[in-house]
Coordinates of C-alpha atoms in Angstrom, one line a residue:
Chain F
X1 CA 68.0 50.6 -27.1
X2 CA 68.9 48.4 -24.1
X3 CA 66.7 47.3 -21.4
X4 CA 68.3 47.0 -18.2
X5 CA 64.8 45.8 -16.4
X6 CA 61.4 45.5 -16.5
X7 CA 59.3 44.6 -13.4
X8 CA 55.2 43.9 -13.2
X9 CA 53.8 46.9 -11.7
X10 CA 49.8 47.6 -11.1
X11 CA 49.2 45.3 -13.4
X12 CA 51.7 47.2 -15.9
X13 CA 55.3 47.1 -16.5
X14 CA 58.3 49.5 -14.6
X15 CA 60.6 49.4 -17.3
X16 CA 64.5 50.8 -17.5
X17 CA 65.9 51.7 -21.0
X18 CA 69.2 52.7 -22.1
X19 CA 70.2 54.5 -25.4
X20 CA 72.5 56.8 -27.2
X21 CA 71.1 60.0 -27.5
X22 CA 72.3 62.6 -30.2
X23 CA 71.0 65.2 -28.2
X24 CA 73.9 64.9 -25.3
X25 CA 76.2 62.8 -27.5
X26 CA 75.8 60.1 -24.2
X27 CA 74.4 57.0 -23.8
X28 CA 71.1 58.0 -21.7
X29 CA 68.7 56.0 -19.0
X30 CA 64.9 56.6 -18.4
X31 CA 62.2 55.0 -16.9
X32 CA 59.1 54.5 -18.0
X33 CA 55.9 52.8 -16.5
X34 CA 53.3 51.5 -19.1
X35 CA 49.7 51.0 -17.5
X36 CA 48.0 47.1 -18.5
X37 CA 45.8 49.5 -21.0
X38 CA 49.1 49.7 -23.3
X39 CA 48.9 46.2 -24.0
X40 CA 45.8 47.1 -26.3
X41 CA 46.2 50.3 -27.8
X42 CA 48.6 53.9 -27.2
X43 CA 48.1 55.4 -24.1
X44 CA 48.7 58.9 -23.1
X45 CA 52.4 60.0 -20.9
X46 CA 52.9 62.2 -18.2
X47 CA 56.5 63.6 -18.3
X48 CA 58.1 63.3 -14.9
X49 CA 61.1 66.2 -14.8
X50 CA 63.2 65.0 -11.3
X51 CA 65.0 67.7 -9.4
X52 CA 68.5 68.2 -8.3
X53 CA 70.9 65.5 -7.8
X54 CA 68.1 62.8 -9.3
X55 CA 68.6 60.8 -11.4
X56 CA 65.9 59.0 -13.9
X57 CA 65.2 56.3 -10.6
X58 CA 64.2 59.1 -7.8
X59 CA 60.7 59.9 -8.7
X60 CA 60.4 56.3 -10.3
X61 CA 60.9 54.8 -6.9
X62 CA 59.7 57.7 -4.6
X63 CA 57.3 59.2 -5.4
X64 CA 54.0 56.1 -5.6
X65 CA 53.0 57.9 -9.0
X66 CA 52.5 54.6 -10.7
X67 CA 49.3 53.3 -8.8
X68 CA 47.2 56.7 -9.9
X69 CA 49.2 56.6 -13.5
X70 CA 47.7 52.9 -13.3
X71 CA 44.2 53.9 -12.6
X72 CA 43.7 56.5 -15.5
X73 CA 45.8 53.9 -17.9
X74 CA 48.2 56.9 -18.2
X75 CA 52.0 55.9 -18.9
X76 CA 55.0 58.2 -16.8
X77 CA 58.2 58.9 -18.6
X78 CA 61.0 59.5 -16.1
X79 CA 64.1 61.0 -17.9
X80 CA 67.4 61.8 -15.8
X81 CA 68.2 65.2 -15.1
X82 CA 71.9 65.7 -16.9
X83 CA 74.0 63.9 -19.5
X84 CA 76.4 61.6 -17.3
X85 CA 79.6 59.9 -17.4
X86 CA 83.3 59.7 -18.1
X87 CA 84.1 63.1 -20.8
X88 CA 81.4 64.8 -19.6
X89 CA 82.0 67.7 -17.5
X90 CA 80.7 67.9 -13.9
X91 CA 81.3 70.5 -10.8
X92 CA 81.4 69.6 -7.3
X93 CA 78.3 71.4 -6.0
X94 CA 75.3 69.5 -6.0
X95 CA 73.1 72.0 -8.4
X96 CA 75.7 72.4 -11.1
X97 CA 76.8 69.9 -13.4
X98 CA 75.8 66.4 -13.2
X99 CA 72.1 66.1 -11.6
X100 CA 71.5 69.1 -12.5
X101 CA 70.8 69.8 -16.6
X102 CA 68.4 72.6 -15.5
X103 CA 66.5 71.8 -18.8
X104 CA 68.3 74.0 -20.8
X105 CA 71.4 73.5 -24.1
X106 CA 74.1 74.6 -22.7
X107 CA 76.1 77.3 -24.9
X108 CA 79.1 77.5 -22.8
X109 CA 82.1 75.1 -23.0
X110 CA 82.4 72.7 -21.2
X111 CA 78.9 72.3 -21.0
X112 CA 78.4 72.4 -24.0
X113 CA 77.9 70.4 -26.2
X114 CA 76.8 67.3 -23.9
X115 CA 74.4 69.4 -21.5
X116 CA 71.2 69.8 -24.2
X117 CA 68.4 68.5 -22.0
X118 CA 66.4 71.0 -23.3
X119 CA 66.2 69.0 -27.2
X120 CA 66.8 65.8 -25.0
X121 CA 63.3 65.9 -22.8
X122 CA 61.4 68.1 -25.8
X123 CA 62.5 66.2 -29.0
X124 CA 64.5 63.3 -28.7
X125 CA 63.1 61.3 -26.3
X126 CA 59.6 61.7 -26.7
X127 CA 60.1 60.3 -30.4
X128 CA 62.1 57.6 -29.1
X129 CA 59.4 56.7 -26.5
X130 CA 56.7 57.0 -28.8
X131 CA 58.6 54.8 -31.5
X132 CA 59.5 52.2 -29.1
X133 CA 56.5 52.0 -26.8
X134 CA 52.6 52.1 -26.7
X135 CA 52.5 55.7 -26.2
X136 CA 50.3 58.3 -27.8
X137 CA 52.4 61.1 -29.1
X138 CA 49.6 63.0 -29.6
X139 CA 48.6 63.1 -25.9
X140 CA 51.4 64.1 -23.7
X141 CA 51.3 66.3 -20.5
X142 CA 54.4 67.4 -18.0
X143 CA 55.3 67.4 -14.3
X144 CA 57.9 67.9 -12.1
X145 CA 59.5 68.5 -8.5
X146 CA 61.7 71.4 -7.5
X147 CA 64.7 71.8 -10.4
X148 CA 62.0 69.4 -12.4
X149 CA 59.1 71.7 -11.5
X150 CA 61.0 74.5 -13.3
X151 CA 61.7 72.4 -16.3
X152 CA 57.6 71.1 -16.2
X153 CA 56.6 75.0 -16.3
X154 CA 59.4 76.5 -18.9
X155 CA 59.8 73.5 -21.3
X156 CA 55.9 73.8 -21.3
X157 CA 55.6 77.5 -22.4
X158 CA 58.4 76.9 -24.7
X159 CA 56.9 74.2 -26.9
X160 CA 53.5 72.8 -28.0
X161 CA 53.2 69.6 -27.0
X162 CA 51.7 69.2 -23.7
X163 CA 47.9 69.4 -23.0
X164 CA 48.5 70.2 -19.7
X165 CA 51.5 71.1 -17.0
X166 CA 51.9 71.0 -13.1
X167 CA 54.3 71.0 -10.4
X168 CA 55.6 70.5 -7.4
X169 CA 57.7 72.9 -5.5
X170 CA 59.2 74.2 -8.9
X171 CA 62.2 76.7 -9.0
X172 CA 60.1 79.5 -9.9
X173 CA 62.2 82.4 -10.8
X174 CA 65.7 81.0 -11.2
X175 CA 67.3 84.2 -13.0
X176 CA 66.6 86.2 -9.8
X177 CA 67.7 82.8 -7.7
X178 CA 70.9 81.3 -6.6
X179 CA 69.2 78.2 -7.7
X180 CA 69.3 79.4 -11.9
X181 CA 72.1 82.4 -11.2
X182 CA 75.2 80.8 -11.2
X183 CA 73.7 77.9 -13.7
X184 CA 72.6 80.2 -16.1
X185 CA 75.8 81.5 -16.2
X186 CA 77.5 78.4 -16.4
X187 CA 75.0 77.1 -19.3
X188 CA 74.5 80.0 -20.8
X189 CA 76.8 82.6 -20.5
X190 CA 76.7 85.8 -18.7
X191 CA 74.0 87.3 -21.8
X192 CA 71.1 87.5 -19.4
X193 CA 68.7 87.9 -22.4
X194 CA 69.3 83.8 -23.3
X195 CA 68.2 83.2 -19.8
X196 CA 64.8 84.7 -20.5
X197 CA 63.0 81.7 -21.8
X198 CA 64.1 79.3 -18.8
X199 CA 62.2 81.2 -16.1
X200 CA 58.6 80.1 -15.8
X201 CA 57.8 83.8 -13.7
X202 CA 59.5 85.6 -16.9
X203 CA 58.0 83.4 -19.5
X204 CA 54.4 83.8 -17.7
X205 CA 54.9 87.2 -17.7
X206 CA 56.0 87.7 -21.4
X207 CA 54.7 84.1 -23.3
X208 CA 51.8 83.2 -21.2
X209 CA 50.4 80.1 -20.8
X210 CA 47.2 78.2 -22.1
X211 CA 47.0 75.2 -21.1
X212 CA 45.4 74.2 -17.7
X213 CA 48.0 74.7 -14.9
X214 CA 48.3 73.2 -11.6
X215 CA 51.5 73.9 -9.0
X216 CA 51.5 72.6 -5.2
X217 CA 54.4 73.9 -2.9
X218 CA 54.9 73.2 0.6
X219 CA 53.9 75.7 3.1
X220 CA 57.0 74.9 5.0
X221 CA 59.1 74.1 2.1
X222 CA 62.9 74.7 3.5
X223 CA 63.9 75.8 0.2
X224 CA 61.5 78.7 -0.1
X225 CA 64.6 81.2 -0.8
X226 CA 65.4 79.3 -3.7
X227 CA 62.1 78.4 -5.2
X228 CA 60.5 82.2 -5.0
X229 CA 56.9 80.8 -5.5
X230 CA 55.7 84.5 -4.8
X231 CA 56.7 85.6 -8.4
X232 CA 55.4 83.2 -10.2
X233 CA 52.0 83.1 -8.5
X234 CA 51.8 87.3 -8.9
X235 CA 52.7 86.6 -12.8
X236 CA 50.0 83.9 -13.3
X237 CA 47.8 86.4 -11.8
X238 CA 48.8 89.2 -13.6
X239 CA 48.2 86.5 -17.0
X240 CA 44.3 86.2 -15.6
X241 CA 43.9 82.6 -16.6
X242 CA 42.7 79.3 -15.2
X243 CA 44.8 78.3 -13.0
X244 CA 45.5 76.2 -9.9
X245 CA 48.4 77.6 -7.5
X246 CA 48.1 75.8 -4.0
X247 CA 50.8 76.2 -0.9
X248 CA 50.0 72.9 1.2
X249 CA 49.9 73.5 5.3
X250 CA 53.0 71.9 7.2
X251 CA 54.5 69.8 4.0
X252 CA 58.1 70.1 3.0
X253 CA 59.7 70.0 0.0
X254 CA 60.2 66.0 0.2
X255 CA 58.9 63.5 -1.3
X256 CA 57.2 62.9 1.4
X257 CA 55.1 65.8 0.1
X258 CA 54.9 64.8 -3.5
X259 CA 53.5 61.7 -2.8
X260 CA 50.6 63.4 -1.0
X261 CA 49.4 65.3 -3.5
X262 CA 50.8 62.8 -6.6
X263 CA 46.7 61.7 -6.9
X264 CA 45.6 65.1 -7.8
X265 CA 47.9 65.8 -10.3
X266 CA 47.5 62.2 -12.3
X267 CA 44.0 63.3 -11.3
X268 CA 44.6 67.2 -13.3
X269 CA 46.0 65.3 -16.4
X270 CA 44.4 62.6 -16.9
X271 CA 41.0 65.3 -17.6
X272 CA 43.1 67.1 -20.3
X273 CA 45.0 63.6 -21.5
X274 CA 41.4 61.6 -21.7
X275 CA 39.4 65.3 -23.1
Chain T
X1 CA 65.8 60.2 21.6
X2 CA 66.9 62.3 18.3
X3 CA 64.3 63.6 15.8
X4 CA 66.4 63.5 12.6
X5 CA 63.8 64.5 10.5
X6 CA 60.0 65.1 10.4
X7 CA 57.9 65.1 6.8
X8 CA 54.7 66.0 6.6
X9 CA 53.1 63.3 4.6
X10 CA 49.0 62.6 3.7
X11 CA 48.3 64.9 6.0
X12 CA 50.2 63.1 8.7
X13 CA 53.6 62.6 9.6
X14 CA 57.2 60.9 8.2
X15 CA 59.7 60.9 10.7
X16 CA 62.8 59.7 11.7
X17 CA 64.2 58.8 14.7
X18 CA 67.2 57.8 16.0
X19 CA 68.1 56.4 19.7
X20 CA 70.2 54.4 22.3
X21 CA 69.3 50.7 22.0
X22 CA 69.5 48.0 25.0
X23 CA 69.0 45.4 22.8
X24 CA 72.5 46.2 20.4
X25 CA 74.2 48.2 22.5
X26 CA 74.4 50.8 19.6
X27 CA 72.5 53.7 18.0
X28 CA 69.5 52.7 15.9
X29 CA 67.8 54.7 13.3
X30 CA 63.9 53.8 12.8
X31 CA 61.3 55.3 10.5
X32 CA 57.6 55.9 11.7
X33 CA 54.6 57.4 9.6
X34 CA 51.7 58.4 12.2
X35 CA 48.2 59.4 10.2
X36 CA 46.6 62.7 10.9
X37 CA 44.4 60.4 13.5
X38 CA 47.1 59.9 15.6
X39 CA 46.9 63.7 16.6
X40 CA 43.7 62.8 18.7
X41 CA 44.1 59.2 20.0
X42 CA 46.7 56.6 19.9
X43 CA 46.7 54.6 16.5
X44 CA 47.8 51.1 16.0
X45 CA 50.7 50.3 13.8
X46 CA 52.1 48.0 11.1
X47 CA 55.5 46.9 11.4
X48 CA 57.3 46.7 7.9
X49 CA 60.1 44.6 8.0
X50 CA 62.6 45.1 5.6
X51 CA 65.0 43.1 3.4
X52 CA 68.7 42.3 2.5
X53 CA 71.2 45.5 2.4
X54 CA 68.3 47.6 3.4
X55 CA 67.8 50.6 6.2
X56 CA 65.1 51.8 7.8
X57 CA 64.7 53.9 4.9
X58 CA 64.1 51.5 1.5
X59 CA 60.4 51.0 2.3
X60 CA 59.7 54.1 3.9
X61 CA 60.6 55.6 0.4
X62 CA 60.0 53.3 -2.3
X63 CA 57.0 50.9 -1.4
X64 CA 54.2 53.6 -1.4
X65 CA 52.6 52.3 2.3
X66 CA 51.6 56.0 3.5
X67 CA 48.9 56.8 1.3
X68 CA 47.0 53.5 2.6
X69 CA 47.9 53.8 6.3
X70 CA 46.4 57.4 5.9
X71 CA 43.5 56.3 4.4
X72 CA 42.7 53.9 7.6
X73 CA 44.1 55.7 9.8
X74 CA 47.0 52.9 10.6
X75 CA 51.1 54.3 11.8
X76 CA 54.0 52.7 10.4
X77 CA 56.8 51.5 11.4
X78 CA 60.1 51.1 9.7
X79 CA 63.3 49.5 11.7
X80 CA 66.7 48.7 10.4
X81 CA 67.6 45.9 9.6
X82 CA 70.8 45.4 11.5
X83 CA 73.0 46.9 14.0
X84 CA 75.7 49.7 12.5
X85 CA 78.7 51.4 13.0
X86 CA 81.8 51.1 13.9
X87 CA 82.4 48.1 16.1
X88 CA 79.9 46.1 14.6
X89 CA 80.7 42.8 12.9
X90 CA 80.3 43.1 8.9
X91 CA 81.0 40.6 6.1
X92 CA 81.6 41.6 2.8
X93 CA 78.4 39.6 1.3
X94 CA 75.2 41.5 1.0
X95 CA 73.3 38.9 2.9
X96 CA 75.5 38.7 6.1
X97 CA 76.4 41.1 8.8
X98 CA 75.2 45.0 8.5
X99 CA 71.9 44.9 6.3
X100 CA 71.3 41.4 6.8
X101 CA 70.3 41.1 10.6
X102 CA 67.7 38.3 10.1
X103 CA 65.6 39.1 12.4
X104 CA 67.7 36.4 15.2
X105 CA 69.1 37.0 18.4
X106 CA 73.5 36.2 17.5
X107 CA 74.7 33.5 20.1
X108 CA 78.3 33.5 18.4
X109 CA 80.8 35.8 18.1
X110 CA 81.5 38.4 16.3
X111 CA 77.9 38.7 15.8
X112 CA 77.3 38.7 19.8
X113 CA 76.6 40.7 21.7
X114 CA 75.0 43.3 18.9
X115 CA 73.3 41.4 16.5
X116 CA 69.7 40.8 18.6
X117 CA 67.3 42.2 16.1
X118 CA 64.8 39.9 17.0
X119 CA 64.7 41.2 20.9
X120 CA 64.9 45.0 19.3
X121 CA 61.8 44.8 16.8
X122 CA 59.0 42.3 19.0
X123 CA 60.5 43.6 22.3
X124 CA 62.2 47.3 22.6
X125 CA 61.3 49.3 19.7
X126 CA 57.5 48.8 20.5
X127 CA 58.2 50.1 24.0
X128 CA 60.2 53.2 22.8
X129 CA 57.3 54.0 20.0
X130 CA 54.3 53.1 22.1
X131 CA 55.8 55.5 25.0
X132 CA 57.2 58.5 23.2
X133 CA 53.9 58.1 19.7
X134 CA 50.1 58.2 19.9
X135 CA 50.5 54.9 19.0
X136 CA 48.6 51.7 20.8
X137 CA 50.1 48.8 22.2
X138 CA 47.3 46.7 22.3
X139 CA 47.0 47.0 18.3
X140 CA 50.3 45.8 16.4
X141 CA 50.5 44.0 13.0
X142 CA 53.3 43.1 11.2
X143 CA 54.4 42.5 7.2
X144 CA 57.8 42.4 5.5
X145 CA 59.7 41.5 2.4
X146 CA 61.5 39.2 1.6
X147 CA 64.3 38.7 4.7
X148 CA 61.7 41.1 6.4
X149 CA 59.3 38.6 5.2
X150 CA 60.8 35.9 6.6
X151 CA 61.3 38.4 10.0
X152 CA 57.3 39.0 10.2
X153 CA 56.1 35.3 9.8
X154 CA 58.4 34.3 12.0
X155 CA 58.3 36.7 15.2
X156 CA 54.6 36.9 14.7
X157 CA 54.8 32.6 15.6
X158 CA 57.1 33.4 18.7
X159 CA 55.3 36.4 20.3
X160 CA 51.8 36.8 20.8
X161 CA 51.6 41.1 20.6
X162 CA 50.3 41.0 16.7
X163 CA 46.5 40.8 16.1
X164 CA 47.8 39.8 11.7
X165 CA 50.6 38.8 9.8
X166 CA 51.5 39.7 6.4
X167 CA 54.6 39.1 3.6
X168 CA 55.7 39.7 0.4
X169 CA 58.3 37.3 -1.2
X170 CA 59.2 36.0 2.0
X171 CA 62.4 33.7 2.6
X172 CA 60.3 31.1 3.7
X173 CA 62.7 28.0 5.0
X174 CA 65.3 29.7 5.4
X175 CA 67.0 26.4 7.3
X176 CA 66.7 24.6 3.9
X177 CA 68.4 27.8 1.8
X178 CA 71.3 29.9 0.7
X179 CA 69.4 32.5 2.6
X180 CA 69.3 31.5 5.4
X181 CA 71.9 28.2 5.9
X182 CA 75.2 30.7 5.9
X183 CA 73.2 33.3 8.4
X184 CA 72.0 30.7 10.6
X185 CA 75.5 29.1 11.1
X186 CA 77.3 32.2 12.1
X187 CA 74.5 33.9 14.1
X188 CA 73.7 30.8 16.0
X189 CA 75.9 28.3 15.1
X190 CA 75.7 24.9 13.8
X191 CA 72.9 23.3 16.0
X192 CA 70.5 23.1 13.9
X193 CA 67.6 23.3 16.8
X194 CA 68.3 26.6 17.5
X195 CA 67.5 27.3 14.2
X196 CA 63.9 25.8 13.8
X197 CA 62.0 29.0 15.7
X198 CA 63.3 31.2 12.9
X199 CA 62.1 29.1 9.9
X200 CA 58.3 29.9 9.0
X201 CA 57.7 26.3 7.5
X202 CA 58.9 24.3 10.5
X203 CA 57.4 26.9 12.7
X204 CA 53.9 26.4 10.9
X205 CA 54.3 22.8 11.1
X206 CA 55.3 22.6 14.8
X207 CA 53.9 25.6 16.4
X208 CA 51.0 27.1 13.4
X209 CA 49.6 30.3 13.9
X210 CA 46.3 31.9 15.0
X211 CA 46.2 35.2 13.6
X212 CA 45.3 36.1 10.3
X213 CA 48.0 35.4 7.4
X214 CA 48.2 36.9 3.7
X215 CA 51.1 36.0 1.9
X216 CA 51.8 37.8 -2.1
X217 CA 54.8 36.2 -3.8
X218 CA 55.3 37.1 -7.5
X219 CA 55.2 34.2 -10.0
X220 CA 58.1 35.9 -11.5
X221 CA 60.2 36.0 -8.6
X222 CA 64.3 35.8 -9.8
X223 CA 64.8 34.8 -6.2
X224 CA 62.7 32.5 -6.1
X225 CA 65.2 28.9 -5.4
X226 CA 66.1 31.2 -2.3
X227 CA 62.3 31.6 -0.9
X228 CA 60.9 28.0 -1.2
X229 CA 57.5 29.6 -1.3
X230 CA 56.0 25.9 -2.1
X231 CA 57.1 24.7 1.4
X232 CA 55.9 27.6 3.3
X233 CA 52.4 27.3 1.4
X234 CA 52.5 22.8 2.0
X235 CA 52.6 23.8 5.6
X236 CA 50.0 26.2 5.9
X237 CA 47.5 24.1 3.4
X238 CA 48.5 20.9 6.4
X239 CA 47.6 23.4 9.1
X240 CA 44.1 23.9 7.7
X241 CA 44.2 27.2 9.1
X242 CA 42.3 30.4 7.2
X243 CA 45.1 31.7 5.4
X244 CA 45.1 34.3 1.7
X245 CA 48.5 32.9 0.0
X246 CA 49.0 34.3 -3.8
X247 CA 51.3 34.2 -6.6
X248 CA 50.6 37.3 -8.8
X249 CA 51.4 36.7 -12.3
X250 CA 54.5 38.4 -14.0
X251 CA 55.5 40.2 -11.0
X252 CA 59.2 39.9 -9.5
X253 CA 61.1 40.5 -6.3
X254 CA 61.3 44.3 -6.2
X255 CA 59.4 47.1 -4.6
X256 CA 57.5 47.5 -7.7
X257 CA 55.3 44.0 -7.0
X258 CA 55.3 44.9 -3.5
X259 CA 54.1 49.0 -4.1
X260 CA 51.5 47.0 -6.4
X261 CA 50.0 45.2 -3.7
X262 CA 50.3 47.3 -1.1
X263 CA 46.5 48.3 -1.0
X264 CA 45.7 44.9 0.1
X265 CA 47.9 44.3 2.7
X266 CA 47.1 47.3 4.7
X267 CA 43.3 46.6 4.2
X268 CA 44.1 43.4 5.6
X269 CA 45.6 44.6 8.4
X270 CA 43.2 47.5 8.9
X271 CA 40.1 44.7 9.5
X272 CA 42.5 42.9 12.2
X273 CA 43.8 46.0 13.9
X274 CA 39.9 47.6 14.2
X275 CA 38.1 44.7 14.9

């Protein structure tokens, strides 16, 4: 593993790694903040899943998560959001291709077989991270924005890991979407049954979820088409379990927004990280 | 003047604006954050000055100010930190021309007649926020980094509109340096007295400063042969003037050290700019 920086932060460290990953068969960058409490003993790691055309430096550098991730002595893994590079296939639109893994292994050439972000944000990396780094593998939760968001909700009703999962302005029901629809087909071929698992309004509706929950969307998010936050919120309520669905008066779906509401969610997970 | 975008953003607004300017005879783009207060009654403002090769943009994004100028109810502001466009003098180095405006007013060609940032951020850009925002003339501080640094110590020893003064990893004799030396020459030219108002030692030994001053450099600075901090801080200790200057230990030159210390600054401002 190479690191390409590390800069003092809240009293932590802002690190940038480089490796190669089996998972994509590419060399692969992350970020990763580790609070001053790391110095003694593992900490617990909130998963940041970035949205489309991000790579692992948006949220790092955005989105002012690492002065809350500082005060609950929380670290923040910030993984890209595709396999990059020269041989590895990319499209011209912005949410296919590279910048836009959509979270899923790819079955379909010539995705396949770099595009497994899927393994890559589930398996690989968090071994590599917890190998490498004072983190707790035992205590990990997830969170993301838009693309991310989606990634935050299905990789968490797909696996065990996390204690808890929220989101912000997550794709909520890409197989009905234009933002999942043509990806899918891409990724996955046009066997709509292997989409199933990637939709967080399916999966609530057929999996279920139980572990605490918390999603934020902007009440004037421009991108409210796309994101179809109605499903998901009628399937969580159909599910009849804890949960904290909340569309924010006059934010978009910027940044600008995240940042707003990034205390409350290091807030949410630090109660299930530190339980 | 153009709205280019408006964020909602801690319960206040992010925009971005875009107009005519006198003072470079081109289009400028600025960035201003106004708190929910400034809904009711004008607010006063922080200026944020920004360094080498950056926009308007780099802080607004990546140094996390918002969520403190929320909290005391303080706007932002955000200007470029050169003229742009076609027409406009550029050099191919990243510390001269476009992105590297220095906060000076160009006597020499090419850089006359469009290079006047200093005239644009003490003089017209407070007019064109104060008259078109809920934001107070009377009540103006000002902090940078590092070029903008340099840009707030200085202007706030030329003109007397700022109530404090902050900077992190400021270019500090910048008539002594490699940043600084080169920009001088071809922005003013080579006498050397036309240099001395835009040097922040040889300003705060021949003219010192009555406001309040907080200064954060990190011990860790790679830049830190370019920023003489040590001459900067011999002047201010000869002035015997209050003044807060700190090294912070293992912090570097980015937007990580100055995120980390953000807090402070605006606190420091906040006490000024109610008082």
């Amino acid at each position: 593993m190479e690191t390409i920086s590390e800069s003092r932060c809240y009293g932590g460290v802002q690190g940038v790694y480089k490796h190669a990953s089996d998972a994509t068969g590419t060399d692969m960058t992350f970020g990763l903040f580790l609070p001053e409490e790391a110095e003694h003993a593992p900490v617990p790691v909130l998963w940041f899943l970035a949205g489309l055309t991000c790579t692992h430096e948006n949220a790092m550098v955005k989105a002012g998560a690492q002065v809350w991730a500082a005060e609950h002595g929380i670290a923040l893994a910030f993984p890209d959001t595709s396999p990059r590079g020269e041989g590895v296939a990319n499209d011209d639109a912005y949410d296919m291709g590279q910048g836009a893994g959509f979270y899923v292994n790819a079955t379909q050439k010539p995705w396949a077989p770099h595009f497994n972000m899927f393994d890559y944000v589930t398996s690989e990396l968090p071994k590599i991270i917890t190998n490498n780094f004072a983190v707790d593998e035992e205590r990990q939760s997830i969170t993301g924005h838009s693309m991310g968001g989606h990634g935050a909700l299905t990789l968490a009703m797909n696996v065990p890991q996390y204690r808890s999962v929220s989101a912000f302005s997550p794709i909520c029901n890409p197989t009905a979407g234009d933002w999942g629809r043509p990806q899918f087909t891409n990724y996955l071929g046009s066997d709509e049954t292997t989409w199933e698992r990637h939709d967080a309004t399916l999966m609530m509706r057929n999996v279920g979820l139980d572990i605490p929950l918390l999603v934020d969307t902007g009440a004037n998010d421009q991108y409210a088409d796309y994101l179809m936050t109605e499903n998901l919120w009628a399937a969580v309520a159909e599910r009849r379990k804890a949960a904290t669905l909340r569309l924010q008066p006059g934010y978009d779906h910027s940044y600008f927004f995240v940042s707003s509401f990034l205390e409350d969610h290091v807030a949410f997970h630090a109660e299930a990280l530190y339980a």
